[in-house]
Short mmCIF file of C-alpha atoms and ligand atoms in Angstrom, two decimals:
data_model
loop_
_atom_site.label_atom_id
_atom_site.label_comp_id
_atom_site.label_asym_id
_atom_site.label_seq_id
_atom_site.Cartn_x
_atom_site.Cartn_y
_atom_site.Cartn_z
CA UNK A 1292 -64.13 18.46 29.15
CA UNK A 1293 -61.90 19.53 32.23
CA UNK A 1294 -61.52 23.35 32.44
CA UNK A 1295 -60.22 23.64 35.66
CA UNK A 1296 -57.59 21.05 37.63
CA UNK A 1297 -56.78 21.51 41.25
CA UNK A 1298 -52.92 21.18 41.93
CA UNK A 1299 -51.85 21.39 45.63
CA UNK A 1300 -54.66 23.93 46.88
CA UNK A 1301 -54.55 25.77 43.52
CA UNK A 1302 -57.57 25.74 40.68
CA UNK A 1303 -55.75 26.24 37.66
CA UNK A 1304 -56.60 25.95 34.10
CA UNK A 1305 -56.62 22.88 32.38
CA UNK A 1306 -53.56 23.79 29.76
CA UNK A 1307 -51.75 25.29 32.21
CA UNK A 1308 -51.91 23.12 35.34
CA UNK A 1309 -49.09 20.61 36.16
CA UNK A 1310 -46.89 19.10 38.99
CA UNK A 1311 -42.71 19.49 39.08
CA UNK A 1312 -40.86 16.89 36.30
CA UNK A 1313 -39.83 15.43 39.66
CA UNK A 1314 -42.81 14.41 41.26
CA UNK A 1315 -42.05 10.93 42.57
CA UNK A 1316 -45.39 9.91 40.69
CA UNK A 1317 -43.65 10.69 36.97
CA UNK A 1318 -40.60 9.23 38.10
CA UNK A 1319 -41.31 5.91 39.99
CA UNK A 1320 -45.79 5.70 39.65
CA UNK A 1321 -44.88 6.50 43.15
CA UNK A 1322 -48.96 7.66 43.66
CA UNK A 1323 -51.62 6.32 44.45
CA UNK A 1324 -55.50 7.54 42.69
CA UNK A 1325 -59.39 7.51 42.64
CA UNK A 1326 -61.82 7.65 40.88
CA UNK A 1327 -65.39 7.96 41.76
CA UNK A 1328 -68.41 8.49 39.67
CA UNK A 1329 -70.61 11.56 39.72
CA UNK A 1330 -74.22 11.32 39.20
CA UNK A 1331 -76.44 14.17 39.31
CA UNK A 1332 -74.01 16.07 40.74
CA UNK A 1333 -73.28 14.04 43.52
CA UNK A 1334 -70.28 11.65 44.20
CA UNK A 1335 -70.95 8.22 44.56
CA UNK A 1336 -69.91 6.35 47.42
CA UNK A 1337 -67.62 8.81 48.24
CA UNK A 1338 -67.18 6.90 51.95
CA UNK A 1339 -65.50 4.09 50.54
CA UNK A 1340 -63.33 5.37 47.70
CA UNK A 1341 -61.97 7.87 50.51
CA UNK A 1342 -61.50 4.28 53.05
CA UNK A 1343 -59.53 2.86 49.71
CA UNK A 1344 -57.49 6.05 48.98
CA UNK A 1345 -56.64 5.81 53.36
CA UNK A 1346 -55.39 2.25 52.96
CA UNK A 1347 -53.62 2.66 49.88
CA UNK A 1348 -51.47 5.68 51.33
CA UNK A 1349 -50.70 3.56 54.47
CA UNK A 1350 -49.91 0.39 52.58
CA UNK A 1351 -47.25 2.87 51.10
CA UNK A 1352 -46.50 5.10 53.89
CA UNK A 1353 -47.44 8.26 52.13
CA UNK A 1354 -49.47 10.62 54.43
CA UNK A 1355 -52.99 11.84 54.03
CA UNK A 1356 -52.15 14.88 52.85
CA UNK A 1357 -55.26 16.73 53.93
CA UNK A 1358 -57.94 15.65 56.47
CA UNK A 1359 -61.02 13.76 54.90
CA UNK A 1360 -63.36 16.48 55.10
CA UNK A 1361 -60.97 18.32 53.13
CA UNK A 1362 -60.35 15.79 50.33
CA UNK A 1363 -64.22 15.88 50.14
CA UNK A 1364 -64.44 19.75 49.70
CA UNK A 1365 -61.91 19.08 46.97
CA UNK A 1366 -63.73 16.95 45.28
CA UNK A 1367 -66.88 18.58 45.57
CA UNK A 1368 -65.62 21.60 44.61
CA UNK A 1369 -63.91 20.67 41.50
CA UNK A 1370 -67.23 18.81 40.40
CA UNK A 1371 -68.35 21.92 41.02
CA UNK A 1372 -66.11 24.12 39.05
CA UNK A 1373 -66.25 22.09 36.07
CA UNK A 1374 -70.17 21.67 36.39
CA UNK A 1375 -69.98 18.10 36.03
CA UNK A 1376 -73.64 16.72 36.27
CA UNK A 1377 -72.79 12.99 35.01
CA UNK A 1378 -69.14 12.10 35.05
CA UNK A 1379 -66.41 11.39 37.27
CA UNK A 1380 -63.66 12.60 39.83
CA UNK A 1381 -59.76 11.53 39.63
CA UNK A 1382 -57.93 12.26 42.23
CA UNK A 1383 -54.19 11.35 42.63
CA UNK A 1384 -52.17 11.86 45.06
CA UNK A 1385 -47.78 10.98 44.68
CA UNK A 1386 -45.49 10.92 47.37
CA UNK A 1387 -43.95 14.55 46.43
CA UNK A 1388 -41.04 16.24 44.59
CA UNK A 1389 -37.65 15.53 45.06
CA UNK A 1390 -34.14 15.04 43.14
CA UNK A 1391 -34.35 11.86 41.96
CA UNK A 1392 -33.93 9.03 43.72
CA UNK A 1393 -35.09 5.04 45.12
CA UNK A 1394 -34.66 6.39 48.45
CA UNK A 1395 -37.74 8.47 50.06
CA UNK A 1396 -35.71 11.23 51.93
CA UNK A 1397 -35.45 10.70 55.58
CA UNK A 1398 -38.37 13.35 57.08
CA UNK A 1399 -40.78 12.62 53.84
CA UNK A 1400 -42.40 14.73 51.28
CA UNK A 1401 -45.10 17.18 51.00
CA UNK A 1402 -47.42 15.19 48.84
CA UNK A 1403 -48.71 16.48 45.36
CA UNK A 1404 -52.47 16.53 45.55
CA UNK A 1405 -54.41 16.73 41.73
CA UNK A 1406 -57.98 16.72 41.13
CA UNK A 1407 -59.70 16.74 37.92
CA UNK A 1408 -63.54 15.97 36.74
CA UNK A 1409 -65.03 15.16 33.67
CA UNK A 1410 -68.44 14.84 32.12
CA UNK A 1411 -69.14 11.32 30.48
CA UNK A 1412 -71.39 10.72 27.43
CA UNK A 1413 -74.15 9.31 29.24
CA UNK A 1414 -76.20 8.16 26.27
CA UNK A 1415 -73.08 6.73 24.95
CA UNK A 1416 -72.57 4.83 28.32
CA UNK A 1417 -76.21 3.28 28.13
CA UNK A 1418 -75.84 2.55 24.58
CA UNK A 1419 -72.51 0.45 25.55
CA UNK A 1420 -74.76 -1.51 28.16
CA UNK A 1421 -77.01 -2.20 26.09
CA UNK A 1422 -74.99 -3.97 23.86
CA UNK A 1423 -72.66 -5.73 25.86
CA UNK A 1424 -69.11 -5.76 25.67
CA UNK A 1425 -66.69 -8.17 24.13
CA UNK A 1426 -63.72 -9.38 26.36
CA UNK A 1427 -60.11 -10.66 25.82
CA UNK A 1428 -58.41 -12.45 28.22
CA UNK A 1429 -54.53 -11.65 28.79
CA UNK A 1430 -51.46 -13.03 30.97
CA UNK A 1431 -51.73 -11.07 34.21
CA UNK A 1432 -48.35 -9.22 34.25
CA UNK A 1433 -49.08 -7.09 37.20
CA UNK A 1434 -47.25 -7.09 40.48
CA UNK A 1435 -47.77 -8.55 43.68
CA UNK A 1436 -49.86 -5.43 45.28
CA UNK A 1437 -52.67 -5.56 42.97
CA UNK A 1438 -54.75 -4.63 45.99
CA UNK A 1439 -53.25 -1.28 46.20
CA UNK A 1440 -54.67 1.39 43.87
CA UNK A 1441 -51.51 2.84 42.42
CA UNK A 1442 -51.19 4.95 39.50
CA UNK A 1443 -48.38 2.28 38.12
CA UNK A 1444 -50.94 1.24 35.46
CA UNK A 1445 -48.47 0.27 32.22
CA UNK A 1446 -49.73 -3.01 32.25
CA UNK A 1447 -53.33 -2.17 32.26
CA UNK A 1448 -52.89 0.35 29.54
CA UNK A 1449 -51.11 -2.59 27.33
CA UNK A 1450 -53.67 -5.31 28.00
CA UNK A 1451 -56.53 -2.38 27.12
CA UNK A 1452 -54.72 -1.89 24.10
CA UNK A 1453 -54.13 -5.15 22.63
CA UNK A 1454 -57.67 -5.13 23.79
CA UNK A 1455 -58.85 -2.43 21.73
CA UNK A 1456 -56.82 -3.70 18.33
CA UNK A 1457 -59.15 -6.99 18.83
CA UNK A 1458 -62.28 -5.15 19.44
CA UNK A 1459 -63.02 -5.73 22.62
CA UNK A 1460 -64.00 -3.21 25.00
CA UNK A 1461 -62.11 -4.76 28.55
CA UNK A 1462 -59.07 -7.10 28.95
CA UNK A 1463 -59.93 -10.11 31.64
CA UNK A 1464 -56.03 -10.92 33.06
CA UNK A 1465 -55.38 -14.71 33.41
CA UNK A 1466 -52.67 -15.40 36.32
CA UNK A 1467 -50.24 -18.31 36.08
CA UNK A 1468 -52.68 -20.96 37.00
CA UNK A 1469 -55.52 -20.04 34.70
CA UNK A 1470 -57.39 -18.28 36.93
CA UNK A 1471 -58.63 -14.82 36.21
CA UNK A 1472 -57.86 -11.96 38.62
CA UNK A 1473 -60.18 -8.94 37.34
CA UNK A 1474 -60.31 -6.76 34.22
CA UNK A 1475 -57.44 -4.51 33.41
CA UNK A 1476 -59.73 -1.27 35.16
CA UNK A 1477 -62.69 -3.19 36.57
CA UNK A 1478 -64.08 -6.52 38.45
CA UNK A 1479 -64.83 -9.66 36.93
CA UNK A 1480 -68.12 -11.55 37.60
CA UNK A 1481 -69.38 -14.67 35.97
CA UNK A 1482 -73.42 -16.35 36.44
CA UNK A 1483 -73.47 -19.69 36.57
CA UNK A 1484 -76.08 -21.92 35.32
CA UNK A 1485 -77.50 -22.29 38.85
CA UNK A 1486 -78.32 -18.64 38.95
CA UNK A 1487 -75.34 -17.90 41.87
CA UNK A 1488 -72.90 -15.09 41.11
CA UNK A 1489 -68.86 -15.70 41.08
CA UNK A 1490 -66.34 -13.19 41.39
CA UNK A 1491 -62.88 -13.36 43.14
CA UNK A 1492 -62.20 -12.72 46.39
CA UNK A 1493 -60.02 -9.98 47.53
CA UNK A 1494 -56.23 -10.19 48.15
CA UNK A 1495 -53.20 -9.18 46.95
CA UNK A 1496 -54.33 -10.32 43.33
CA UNK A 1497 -56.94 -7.85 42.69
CA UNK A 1498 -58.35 -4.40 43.05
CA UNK A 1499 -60.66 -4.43 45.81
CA UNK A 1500 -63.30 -2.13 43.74
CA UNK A 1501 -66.07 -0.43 45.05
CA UNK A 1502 -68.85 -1.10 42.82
CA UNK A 1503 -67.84 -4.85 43.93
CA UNK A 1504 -68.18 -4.23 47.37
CA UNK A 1505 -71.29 -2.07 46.81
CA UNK A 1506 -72.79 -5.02 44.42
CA UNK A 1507 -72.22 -7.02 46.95
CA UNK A 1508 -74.77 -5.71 49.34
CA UNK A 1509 -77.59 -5.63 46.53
CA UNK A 1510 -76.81 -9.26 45.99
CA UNK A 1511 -76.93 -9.98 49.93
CA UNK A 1512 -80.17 -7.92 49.96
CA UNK A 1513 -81.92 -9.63 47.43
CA UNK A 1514 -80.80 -12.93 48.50
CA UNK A 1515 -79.06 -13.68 45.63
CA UNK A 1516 -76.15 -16.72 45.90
CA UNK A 1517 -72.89 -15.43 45.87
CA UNK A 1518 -69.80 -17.80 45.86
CA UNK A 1519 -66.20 -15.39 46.31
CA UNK A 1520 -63.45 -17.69 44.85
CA UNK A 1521 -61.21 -17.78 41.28
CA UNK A 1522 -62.61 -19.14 38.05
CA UNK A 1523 -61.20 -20.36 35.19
CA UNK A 1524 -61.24 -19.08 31.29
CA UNK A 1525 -63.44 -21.90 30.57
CA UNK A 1526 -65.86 -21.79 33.17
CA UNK A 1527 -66.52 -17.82 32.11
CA UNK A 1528 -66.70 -18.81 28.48
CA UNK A 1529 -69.40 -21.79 29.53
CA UNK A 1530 -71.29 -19.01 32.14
CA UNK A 1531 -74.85 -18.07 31.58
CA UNK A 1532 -73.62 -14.44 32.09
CA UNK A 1533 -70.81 -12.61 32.64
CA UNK A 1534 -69.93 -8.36 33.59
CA UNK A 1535 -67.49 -6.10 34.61
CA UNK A 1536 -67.71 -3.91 37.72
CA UNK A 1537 -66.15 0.05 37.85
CA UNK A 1538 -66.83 3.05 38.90
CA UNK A 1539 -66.38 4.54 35.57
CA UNK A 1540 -69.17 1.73 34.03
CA UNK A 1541 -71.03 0.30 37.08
CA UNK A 1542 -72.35 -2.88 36.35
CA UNK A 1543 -71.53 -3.41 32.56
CA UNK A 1544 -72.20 -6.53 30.19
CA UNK A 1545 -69.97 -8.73 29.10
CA UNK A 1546 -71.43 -10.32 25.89
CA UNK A 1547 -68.39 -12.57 24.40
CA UNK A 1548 -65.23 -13.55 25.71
CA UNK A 1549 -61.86 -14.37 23.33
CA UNK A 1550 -64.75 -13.85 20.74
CA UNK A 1551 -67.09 -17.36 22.04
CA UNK A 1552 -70.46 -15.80 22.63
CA UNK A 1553 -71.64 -15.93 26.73
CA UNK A 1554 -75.06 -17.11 26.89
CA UNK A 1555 -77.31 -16.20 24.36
CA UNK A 1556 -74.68 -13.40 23.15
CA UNK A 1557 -76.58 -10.62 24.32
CA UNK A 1558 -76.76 -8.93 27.90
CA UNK A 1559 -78.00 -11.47 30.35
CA UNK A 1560 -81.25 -10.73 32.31
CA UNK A 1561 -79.79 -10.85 36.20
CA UNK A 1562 -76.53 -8.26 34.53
CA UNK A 1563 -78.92 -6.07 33.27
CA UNK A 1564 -81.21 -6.05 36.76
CA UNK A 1565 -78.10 -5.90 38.85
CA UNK A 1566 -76.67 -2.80 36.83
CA UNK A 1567 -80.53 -0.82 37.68
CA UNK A 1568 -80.21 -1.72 41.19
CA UNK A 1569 -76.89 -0.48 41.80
CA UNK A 1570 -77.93 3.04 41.76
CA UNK A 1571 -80.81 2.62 44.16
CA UNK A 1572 -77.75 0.77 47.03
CA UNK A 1573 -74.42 3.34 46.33
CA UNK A 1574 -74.59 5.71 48.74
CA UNK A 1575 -74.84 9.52 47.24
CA UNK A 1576 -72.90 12.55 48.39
CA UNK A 1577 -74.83 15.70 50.21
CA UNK A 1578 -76.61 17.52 47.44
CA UNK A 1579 -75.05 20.30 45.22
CA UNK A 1580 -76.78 22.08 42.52
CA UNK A 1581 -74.32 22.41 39.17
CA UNK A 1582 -74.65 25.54 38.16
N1 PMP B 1344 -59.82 -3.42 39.22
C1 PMP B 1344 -58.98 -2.56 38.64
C2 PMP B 1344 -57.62 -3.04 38.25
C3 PMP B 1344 -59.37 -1.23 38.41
O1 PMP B 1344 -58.52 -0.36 37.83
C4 PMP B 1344 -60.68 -0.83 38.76
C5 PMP B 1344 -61.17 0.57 38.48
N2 PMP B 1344 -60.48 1.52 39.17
C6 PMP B 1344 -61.52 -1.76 39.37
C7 PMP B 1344 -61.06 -3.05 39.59
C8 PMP B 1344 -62.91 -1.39 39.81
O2 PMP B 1344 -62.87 -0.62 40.99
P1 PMP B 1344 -64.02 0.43 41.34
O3 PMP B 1344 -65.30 -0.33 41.33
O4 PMP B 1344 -63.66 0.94 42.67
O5 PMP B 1344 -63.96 1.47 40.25
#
């Protein structure tokens, strides 16, 4: 549970913290976000999620609204406040507050700044693993800037539902030719028969995540094939193993997709090695001892 949110250089309580009813992020998902997992205390990979939040606010001319190191103390502190041993860290930040309108006034905004952390049921997490997950696959309805990591997230929250009413725990989104991008809040990765990992490669058509990128060194350190390019429904639904990738679920199994079984149904072997080697790559924030 969040007790305490920080709002633009505030700690405030949870019921009572909030941003202006114009922030530019209510009105037009004009805000970009993070997440990053916290293990032991410690933020995971902090380096890159802070590179991603950097290029996101560029790509949409929004300015850092704090130096680096101080984004970090914000985070860090927050975990702290809210003693958050296994969990994660959102931060958001929106372009600002202003009347409303399409037009960013000339001389920009202030931006609005919000941090919260959370515990996560870690038991539950593991239990989820170890049974796999089912998929669905979905039209892709997104936009064009998929790369950017914008709070403008209607979509997901639709294909997630329709998800959910089907009983599967992640919506895989299909574009126009067949292919699928990613999940609606993760990476998709197939196994093919061979033993050689597929996932997409970056562009406008997909979230460049983290946990990929971090994945992707394990697999380059243990020499195992890895072939970056689109695959087809069919191909993932004939593949020896499938998985998601987040920050939120690290290396997760994907057990059936549109209800045909992957494999042998159950978590494959190389998923379930990849997801205990992840820990030992991501790179772990400077100690701090929750209280
Ligand atoms: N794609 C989408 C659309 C996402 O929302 C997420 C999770 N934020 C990811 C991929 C995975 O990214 P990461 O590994 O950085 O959490």
């Amino acid at each position: 549970m969040t007790r305490v949110v920080y709002v633009n250089g505030r700690y405030m309580r949870y019921a009572e913290a909030g941003v202006h009813v114009e922030d530019r992020g209510f009105q037009f998902a004009d805000a970009i976000y993070e997440v990053c997992e916290v293990s032991e205390g410690r933020l995971v990979d902090e380096t890159q999620h802070m590179d991603r939040l950097a290029r996101s606010l560029a790509e949409l001319r929004i300015p850092m609204p704090m130096s680096r190191r101080a984004l970090g103390l914000v985070l860090r502190e927050t975990v702290r406040r809210n003693r958050v041993k296994t969990g994660l860290v959102y931060l958001q930040v929106s372009r600002g507050t202003a009347p409303r309108d399409f037009l960013i006034p000339a001389g920009g905004l202030a931006p609005t700044v919000v941090c919260l952390a959370r515990r996560v049921d870690a038991a539950g997490r593991e239990q989820r693993a170890a049974s796999g997950i089912a998929v669905k696959t979905l039209p892709d309805i997104r936009w064009g800037r998929c790369d950017i990591k914008t709070v403008m997230l209607l979509p997901a929250v639709l294909a997630k539902e329709a998800a959910a009413t089907d009983g599967a725990g992640e919506a895989w989104l299909v574009d126009a030719e067949g292919f699928v991008t990613e999940g609606a809040s993760s990476n998709a990765w197939i196994v093919e028969r061979s033993g050689a990992l597929v996932t997409r490669q970056t562009g406008d058509a997909i979230l460049p995540g983290v946990t990929r990128r971090t994945l992707l060194d394990v697999l380059s350190r243990e020499n195992i094939p890895i072939s970056e390019r689109p695959f087809r429904v069919e191909e993932a639904r004939a593949a020896q193993e499938a998985f998601i990738t987040s920050a939120s679920g690290t290396v997760m199994p994907v057990v059936s997709i549109d209800k045909v079984a992957i494999g042998d149904g159950r978590p494959g072997a190389l998923t379930r090695r990849l997801r205990t080697l992840f820990h030992q790559f991501a790179e772990l924030s400077d100690q701090y001892h929750p209280r």
